[in-house]
PDB file of C-alpha atoms and ligand atoms in Angstrom:
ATOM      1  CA  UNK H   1     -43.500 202.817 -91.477  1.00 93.00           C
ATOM      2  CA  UNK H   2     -44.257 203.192 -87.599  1.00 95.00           C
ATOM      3  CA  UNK H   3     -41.844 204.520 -85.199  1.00 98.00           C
ATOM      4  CA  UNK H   4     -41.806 203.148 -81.655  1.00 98.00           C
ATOM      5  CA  UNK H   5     -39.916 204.007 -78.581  1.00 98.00           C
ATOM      6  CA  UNK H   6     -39.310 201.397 -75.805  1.00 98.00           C
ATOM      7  CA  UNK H   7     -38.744 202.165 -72.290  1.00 98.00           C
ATOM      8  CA  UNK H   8     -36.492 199.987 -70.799  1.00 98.00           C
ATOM      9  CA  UNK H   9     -36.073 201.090 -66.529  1.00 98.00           C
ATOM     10  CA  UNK H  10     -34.376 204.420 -65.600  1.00 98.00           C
ATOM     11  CA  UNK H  11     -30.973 205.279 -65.050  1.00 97.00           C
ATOM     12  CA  UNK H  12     -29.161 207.688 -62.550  1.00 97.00           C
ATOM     13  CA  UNK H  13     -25.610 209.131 -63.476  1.00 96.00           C
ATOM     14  CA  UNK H  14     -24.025 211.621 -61.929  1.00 96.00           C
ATOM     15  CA  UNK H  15     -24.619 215.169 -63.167  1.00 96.00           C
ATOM     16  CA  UNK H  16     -20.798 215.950 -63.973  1.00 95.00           C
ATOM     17  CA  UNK H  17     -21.997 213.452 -66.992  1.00 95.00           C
ATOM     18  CA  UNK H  18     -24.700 214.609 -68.051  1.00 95.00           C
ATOM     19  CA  UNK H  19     -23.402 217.775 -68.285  1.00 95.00           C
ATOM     20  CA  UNK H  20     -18.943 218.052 -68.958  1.00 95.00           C
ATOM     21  CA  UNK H  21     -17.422 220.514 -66.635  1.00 94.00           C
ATOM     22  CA  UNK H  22     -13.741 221.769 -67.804  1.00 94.00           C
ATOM     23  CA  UNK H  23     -12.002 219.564 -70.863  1.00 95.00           C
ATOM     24  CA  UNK H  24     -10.406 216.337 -71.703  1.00 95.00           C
ATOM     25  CA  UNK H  25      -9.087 214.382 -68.358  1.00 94.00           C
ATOM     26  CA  UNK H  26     -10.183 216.607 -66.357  1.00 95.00           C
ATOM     27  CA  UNK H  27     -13.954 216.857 -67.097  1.00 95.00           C
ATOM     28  CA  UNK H  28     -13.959 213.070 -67.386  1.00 95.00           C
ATOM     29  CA  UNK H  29     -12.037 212.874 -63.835  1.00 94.00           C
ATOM     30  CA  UNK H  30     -15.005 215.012 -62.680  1.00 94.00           C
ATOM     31  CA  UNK H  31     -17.555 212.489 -63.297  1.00 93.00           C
ATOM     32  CA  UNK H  32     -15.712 210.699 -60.247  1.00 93.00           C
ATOM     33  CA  UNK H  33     -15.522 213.916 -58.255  1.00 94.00           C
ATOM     34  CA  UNK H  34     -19.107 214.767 -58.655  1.00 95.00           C
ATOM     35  CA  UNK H  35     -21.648 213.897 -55.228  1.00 95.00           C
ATOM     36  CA  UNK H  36     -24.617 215.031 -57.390  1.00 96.00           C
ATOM     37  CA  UNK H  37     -26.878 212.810 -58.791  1.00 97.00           C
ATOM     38  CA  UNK H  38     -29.340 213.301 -61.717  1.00 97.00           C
ATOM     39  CA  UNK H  39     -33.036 212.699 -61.606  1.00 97.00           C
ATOM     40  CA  UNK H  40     -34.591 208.838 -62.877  1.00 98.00           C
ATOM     41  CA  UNK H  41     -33.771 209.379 -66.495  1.00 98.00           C
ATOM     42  CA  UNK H  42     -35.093 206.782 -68.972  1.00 98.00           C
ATOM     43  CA  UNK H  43     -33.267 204.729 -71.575  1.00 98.00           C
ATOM     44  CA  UNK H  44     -35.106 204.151 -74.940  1.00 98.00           C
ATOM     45  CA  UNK H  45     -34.660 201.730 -77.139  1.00 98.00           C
ATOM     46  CA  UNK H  46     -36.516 201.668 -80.595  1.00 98.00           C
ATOM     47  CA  UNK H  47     -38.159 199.752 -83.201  1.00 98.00           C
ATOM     48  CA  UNK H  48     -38.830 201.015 -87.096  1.00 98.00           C
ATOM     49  CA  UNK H  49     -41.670 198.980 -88.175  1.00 96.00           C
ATOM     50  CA  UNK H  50     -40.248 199.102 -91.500  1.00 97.00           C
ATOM     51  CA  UNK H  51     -41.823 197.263 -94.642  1.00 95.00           C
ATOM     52  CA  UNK H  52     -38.483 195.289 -95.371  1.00 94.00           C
ATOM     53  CA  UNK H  53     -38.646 193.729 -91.832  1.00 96.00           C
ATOM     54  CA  UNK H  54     -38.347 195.496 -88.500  1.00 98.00           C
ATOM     55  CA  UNK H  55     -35.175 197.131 -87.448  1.00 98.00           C
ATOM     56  CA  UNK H  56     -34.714 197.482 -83.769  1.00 98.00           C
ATOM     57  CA  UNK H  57     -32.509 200.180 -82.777  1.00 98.00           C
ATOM     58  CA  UNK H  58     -30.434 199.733 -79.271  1.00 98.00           C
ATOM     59  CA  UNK H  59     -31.687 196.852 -77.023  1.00 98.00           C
ATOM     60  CA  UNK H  60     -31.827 198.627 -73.559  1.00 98.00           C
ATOM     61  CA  UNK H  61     -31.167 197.739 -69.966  1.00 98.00           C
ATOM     62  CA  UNK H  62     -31.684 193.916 -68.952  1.00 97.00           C
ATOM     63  CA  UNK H  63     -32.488 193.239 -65.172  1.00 96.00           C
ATOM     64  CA  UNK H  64     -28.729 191.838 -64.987  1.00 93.00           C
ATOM     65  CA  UNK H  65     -27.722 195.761 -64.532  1.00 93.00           C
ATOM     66  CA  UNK H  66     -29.089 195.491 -61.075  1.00 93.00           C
ATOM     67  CA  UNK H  67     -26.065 193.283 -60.242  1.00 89.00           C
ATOM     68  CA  UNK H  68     -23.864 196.070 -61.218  1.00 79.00           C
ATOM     69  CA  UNK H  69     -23.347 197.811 -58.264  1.00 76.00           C
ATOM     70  CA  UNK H  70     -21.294 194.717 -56.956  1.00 82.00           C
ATOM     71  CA  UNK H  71     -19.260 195.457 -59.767  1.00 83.00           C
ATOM     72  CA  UNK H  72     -15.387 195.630 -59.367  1.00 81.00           C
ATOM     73  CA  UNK H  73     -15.154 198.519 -62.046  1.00 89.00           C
ATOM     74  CA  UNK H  74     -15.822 202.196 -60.415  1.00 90.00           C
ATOM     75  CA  UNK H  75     -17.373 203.536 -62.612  1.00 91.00           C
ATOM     76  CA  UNK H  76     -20.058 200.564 -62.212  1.00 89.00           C
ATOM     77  CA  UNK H  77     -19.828 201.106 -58.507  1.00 88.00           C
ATOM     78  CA  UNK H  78     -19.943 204.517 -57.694  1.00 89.00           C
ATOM     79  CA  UNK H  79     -21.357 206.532 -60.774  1.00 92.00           C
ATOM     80  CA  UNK H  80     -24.378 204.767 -62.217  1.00 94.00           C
ATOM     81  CA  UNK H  81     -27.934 203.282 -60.868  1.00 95.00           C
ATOM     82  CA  UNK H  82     -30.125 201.287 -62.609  1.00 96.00           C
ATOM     83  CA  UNK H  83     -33.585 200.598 -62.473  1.00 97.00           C
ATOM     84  CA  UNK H  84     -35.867 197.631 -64.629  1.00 97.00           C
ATOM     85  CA  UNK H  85     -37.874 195.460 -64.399  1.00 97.00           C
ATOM     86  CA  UNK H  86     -38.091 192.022 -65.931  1.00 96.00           C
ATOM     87  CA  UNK H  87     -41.099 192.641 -67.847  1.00 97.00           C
ATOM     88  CA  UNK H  88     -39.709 196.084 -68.651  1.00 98.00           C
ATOM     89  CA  UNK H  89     -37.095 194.135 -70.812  1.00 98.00           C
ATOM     90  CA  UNK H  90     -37.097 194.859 -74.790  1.00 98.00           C
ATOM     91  CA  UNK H  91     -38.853 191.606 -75.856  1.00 97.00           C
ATOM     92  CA  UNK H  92     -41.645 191.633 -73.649  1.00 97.00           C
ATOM     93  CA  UNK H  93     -42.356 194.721 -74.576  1.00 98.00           C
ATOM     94  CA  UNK H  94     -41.891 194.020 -78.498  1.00 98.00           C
ATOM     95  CA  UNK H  95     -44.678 191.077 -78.375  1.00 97.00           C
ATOM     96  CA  UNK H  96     -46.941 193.454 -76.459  1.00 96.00           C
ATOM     97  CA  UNK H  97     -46.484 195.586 -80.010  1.00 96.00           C
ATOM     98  CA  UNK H  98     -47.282 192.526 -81.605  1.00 96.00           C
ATOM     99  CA  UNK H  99     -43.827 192.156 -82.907  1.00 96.00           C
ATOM    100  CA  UNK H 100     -42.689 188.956 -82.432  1.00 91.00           C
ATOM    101  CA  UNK H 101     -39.060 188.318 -82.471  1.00 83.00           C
ATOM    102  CA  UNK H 102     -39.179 186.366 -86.091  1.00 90.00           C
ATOM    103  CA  UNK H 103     -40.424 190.044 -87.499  1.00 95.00           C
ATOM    104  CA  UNK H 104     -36.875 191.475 -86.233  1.00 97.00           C
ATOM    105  CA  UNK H 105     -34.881 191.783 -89.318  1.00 97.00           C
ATOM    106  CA  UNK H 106     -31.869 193.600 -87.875  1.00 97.00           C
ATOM    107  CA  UNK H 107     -30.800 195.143 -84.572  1.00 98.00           C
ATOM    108  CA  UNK H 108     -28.699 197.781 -84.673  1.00 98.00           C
ATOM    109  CA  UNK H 109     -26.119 199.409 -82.024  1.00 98.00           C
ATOM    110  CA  UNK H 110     -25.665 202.972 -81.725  1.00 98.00           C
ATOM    111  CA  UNK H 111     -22.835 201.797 -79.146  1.00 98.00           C
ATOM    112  CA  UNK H 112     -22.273 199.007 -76.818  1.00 98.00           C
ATOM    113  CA  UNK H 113     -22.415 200.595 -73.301  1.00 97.00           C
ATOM    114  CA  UNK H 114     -24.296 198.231 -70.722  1.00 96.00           C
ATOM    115  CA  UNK H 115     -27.846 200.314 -71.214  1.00 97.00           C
ATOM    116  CA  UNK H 116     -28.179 199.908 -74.602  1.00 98.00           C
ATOM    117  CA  UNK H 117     -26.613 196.176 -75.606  1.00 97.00           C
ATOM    118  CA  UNK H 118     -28.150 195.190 -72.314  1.00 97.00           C
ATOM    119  CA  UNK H 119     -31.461 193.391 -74.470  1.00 98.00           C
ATOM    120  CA  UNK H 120     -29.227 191.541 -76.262  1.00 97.00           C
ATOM    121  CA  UNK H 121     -30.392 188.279 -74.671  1.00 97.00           C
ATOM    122  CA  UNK H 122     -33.766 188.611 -76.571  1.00 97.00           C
ATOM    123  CA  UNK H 123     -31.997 188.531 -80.115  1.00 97.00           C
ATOM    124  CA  UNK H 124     -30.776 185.045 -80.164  1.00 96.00           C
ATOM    125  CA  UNK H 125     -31.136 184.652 -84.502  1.00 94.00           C
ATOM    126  CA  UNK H 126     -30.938 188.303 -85.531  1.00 97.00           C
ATOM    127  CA  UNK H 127     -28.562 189.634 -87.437  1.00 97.00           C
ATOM    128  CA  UNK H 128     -27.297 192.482 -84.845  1.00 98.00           C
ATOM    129  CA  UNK H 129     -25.047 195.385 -86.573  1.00 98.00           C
ATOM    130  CA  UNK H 130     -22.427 196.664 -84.844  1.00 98.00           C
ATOM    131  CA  UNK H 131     -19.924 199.474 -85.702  1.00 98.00           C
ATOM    132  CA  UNK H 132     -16.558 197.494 -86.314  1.00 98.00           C
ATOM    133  CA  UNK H 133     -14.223 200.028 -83.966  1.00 98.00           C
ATOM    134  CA  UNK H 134     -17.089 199.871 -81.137  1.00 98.00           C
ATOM    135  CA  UNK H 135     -17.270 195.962 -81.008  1.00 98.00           C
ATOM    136  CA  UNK H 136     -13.009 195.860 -80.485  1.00 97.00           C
ATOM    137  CA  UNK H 137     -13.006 199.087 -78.123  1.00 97.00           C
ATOM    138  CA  UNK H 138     -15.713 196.538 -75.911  1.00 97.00           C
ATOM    139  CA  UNK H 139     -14.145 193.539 -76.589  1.00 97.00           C
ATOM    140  CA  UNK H 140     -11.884 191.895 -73.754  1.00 95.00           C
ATOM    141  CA  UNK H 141     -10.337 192.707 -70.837  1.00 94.00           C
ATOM    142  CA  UNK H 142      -9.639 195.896 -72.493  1.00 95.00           C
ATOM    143  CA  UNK H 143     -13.268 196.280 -72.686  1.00 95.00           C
ATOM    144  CA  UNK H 144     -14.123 195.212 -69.235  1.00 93.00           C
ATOM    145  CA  UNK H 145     -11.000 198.178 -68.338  1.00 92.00           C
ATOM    146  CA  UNK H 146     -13.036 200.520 -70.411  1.00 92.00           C
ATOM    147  CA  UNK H 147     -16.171 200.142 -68.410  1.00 91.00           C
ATOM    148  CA  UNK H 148     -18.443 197.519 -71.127  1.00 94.00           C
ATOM    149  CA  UNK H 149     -19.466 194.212 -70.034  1.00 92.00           C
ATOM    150  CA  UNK H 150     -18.660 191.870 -72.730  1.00 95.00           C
ATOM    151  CA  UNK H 151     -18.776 189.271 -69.505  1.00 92.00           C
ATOM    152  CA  UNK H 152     -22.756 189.687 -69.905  1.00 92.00           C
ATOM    153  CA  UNK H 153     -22.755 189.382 -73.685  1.00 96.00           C
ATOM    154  CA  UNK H 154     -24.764 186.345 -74.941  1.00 97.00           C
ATOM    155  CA  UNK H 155     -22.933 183.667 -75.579  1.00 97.00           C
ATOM    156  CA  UNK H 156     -24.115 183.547 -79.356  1.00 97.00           C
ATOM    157  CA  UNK H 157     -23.384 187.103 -79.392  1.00 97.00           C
ATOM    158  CA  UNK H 158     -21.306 187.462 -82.896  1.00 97.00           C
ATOM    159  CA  UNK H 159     -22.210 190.849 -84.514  1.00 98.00           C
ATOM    160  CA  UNK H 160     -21.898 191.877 -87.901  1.00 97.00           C
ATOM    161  CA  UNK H 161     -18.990 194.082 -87.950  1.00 97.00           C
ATOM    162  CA  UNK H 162     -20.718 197.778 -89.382  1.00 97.00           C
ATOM    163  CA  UNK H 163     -17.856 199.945 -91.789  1.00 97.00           C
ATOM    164  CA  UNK H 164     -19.722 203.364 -92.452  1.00 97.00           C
ATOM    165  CA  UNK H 165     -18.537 204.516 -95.785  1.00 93.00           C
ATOM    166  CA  UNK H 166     -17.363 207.665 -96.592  1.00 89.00           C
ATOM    167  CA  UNK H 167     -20.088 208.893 -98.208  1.00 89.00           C
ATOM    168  CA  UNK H 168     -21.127 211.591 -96.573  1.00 94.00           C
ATOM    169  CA  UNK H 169     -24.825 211.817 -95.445  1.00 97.00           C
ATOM    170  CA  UNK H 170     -25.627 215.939 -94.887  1.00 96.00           C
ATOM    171  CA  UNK H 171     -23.033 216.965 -92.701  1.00 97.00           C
ATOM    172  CA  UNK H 172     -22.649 213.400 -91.732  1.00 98.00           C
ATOM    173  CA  UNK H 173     -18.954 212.500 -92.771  1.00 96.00           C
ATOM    174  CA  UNK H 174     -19.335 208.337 -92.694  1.00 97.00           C
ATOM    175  CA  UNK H 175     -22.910 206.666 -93.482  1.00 98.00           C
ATOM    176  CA  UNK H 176     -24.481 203.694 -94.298  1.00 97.00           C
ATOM    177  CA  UNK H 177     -27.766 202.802 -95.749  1.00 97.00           C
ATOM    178  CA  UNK H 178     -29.407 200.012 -93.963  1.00 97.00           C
ATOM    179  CA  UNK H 179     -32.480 199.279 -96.329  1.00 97.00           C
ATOM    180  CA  UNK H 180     -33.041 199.320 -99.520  1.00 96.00           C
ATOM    181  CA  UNK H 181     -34.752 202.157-100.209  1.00 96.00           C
ATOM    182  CA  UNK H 182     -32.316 204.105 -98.504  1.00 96.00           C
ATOM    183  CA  UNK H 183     -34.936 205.547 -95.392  1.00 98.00           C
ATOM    184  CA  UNK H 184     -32.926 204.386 -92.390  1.00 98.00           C
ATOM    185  CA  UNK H 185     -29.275 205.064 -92.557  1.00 98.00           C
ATOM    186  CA  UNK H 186     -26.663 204.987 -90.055  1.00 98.00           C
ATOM    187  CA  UNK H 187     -24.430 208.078 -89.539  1.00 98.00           C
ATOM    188  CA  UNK H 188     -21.187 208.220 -87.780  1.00 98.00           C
ATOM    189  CA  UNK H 189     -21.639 209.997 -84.432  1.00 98.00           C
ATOM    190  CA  UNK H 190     -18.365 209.825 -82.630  1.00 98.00           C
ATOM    191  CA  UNK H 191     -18.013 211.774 -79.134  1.00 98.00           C
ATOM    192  CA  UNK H 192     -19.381 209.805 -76.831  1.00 97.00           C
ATOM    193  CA  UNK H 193     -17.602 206.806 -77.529  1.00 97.00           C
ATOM    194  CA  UNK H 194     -15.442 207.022 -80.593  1.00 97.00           C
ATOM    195  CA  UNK H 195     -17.549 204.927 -83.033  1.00 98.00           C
ATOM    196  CA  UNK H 196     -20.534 205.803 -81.886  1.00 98.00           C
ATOM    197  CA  UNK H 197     -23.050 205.660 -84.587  1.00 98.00           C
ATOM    198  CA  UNK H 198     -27.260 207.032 -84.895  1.00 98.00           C
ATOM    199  CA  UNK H 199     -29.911 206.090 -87.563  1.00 98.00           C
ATOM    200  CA  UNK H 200     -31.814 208.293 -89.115  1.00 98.00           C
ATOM    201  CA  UNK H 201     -35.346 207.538 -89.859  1.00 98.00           C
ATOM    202  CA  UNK H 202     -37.038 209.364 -92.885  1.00 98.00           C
ATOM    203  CA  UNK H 203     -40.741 209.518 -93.463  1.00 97.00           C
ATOM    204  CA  UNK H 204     -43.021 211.406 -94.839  1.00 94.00           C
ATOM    205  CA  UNK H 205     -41.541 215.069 -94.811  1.00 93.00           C
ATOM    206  CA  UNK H 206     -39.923 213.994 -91.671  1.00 96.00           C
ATOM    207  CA  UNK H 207     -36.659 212.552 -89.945  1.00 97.00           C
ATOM    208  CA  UNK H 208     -35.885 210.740 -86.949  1.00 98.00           C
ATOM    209  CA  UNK H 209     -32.530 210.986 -85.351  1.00 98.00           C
ATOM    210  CA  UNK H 210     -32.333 208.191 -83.369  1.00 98.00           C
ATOM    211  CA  UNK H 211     -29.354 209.607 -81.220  1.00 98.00           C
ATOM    212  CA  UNK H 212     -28.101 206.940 -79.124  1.00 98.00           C
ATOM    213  CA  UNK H 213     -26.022 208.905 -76.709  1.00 98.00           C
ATOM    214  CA  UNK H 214     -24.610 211.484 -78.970  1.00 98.00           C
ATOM    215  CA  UNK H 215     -26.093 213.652 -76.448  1.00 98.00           C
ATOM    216  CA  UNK H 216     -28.181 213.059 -73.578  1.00 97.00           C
ATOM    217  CA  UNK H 217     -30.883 215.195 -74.556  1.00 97.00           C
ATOM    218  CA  UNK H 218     -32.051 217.712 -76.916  1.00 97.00           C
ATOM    219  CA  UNK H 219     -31.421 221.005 -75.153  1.00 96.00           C
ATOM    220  CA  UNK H 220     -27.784 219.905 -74.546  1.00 96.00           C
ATOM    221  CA  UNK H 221     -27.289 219.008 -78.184  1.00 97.00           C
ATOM    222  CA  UNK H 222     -28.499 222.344 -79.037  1.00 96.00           C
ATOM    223  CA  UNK H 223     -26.755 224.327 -76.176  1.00 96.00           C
ATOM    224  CA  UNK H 224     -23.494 222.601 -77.747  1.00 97.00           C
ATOM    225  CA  UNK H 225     -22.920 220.979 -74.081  1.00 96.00           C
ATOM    226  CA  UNK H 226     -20.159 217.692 -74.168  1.00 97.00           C
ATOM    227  CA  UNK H 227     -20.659 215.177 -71.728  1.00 97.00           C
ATOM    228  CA  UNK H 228     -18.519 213.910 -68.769  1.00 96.00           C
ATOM    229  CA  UNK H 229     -17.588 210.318 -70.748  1.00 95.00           C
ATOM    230  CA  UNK H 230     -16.025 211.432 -74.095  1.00 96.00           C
ATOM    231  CA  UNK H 231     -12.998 210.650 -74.706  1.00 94.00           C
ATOM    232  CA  UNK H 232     -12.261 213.994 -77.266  1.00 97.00           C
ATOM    233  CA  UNK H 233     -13.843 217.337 -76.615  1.00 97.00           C
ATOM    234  CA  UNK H 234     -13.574 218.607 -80.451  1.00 97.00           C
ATOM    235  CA  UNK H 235     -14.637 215.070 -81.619  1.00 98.00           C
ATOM    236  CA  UNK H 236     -17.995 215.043 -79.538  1.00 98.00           C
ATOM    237  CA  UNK H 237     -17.937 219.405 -79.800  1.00 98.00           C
ATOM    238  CA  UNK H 238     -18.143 218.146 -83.922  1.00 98.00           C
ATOM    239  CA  UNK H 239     -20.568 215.773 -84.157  1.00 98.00           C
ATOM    240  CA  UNK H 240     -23.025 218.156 -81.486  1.00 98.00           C
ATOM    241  CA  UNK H 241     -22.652 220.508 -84.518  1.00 98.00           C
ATOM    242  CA  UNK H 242     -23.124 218.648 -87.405  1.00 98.00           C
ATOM    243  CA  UNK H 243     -26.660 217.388 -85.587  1.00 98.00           C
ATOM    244  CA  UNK H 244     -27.857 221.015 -85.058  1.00 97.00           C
ATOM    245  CA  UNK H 245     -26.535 221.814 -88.858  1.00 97.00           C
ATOM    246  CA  UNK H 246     -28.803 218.687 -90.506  1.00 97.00           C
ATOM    247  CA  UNK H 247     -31.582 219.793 -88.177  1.00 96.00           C
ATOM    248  CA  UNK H 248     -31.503 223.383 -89.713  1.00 94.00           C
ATOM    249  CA  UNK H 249     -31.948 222.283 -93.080  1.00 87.00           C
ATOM    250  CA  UNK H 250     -35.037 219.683 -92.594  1.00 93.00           C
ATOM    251  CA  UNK H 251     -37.562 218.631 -89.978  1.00 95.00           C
ATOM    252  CA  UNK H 252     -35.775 216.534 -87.793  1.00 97.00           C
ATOM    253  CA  UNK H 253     -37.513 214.933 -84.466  1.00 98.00           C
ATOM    254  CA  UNK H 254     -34.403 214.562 -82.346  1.00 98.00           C
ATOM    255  CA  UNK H 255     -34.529 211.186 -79.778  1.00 98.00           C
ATOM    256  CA  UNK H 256     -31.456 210.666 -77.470  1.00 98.00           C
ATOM    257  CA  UNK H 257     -31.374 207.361 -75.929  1.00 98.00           C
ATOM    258  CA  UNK H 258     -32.090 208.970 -72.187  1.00 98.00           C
ATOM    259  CA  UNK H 259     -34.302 212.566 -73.046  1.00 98.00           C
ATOM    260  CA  UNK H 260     -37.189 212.451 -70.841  1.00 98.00           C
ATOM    261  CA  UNK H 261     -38.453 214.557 -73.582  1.00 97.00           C
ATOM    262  CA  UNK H 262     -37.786 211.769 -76.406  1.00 98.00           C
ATOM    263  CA  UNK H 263     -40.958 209.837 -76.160  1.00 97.00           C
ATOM    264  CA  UNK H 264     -43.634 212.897 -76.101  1.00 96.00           C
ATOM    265  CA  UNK H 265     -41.752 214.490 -79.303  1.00 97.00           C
ATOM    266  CA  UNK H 266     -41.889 211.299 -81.205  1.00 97.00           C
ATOM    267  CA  UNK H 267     -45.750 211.259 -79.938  1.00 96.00           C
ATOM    268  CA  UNK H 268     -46.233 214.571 -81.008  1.00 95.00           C
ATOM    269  CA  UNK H 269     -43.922 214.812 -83.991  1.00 95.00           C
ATOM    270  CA  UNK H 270     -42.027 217.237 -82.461  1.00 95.00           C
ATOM    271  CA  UNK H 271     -39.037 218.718 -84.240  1.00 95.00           C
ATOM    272  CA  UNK H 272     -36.012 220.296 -83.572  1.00 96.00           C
ATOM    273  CA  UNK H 273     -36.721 224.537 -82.991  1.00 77.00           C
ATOM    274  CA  UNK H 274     -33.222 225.717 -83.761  1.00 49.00           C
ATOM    275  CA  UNK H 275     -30.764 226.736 -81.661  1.00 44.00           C
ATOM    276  CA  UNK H 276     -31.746 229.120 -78.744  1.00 45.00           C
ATOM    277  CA  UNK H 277     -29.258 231.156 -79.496  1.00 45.00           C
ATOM    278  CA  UNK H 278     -30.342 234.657 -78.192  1.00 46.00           C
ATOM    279  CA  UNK H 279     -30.962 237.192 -80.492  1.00 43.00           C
ATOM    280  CA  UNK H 280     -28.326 240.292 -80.652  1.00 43.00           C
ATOM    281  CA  UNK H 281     -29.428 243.357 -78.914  1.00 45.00           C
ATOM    282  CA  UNK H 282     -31.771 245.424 -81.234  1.00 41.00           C
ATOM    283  CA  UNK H 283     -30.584 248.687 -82.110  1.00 42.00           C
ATOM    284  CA  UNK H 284     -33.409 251.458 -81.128  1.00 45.00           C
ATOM    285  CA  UNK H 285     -33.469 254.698 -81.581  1.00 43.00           C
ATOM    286  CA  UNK H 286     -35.510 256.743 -79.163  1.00 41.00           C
TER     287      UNK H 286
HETATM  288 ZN1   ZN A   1     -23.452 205.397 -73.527  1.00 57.29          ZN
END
């Protein structure tokens, strides 16, 4: 099994996102507030060159996202920039790793916010997974409301609806397997959006968490740090947890959708340190 990650453009949000300030309303109301900008941060997407068939995980940005800022929505507007090119796109890219788009078994959704459904135009007759609750939050004018672009969906676009069981996967409450011998499994990640979802990859001694948005990077995962977008503090608080909990009891190489860090751990095999939780005072006697 080989592990890829695919850089499709940057994106620029504004820091009060990256990084919640306050709770509930009011640190999602900030994100509006904020004047600050973050740096060019990338967005990943991923393929598991997997023996059953490769399973591609988010699809990306697609050069439509330029267009956004003409958007009518504010939150398209004002709070987000995007940056690809056309050859940056997920399928070019794919057949440059030799993958051509009959190898694609699945593609899976961590969630369906414009950066990462926004390759979906290369998938025309793959099965695409996504979690049932996400695909109706996105759906509609409700959807539009809610800041998704179903507008800019393919017009093929049908997903398979994903349930997660309850099995619990670690500390993982819903899961599902998604091959057959049970190494790439989707885990319920809700927080940033409410059915958010992540796969992990296991191989060799080692796991992938392939993130999605659960948190925009690794030190903010560990540093237990919300962003500005979720909808529950506790909710997203819980699943930040429950990441640094499964990455205490195994080698975990953590790989958020937008960590400029992502790509150089998965290089390196990088895992997970712990939490930098500093160390009590030590008691000396002099
Ligand atoms: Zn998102």
């Amino acid at each position: 099994m080989k592990l890829h990650a695919i850089q499709t453009g940057f994106v620029r949000i504004k820091t009060a996102q990256l990084e919640g300030r306050g709770r509930g309303l009011r640190r999602r109301l900030a994100v509006f507030a904020d004047r600050n900008w973050t740096g060019w941060l990338p967005t990943y997407a991923w393929v598991i060159d997997h023996p059953d068939g490769a399973i591609v995980v988010d699809t990306g940005q697609g050069k439509h996202l330029l267009e956004a800022s003409r958007s009518l929505h504010p939150y398209h507007r004002w709070e987000v920039v995007f940056r690809i090119e056309r050859d940056e796109e997920i399928g070019p890219q794919l057949r440059a790793l030799g993958i051509g788009r009959r190898d694609v078994k699945r593609v899976v959704l961590t969630h369906l916010h414009v950066d990462h459904d926004g390759g979906l135009a290369h998938f025309p007759q793959t099965e695409i997974l996504v979690s049932r609750g996400e695909l109706r939050t996105a759906s509609g004018w409700m959807g539009r409301l809610r800041g998704y672009l179903p507008n800019r969906w393919p017009s093929w676009f049908d997903p398979v609806p994903l349930d997660l069981t309850t099995e619990a996967f670690g500390p993982f409450a819903a899961s599902k397997r998604l091959t057959e011998a049970g190494d790439v499994v989707a885990v319920g990640t809700p927080g940033h959006t409410a059915d958010h979802l992540s796969v992990v990859v296991e191989d060799q001694g080692m796991t992938y968490f392939l993130a999605g948005d659960a948190s925009y990077d690794e030190q903010r995962m560990l540093a237990g740090q919300v962003d500005g977008v979720s909808a529950d503090d506790d909710v997203a608080g819980g699943t930040l947890r429950a990441i640094r909990e499964f990455a205490r009891n195994r080698r975990v190489v953590y790989l958020p959708a937008h960590d400029p860090g992502s790509a150089a751990r998965l290089a390196r095999t990088v895992s997970v340190s712990g939490p930098t939780v500093p160390s009590a005072p030590q008691n000396i006697r002099r």
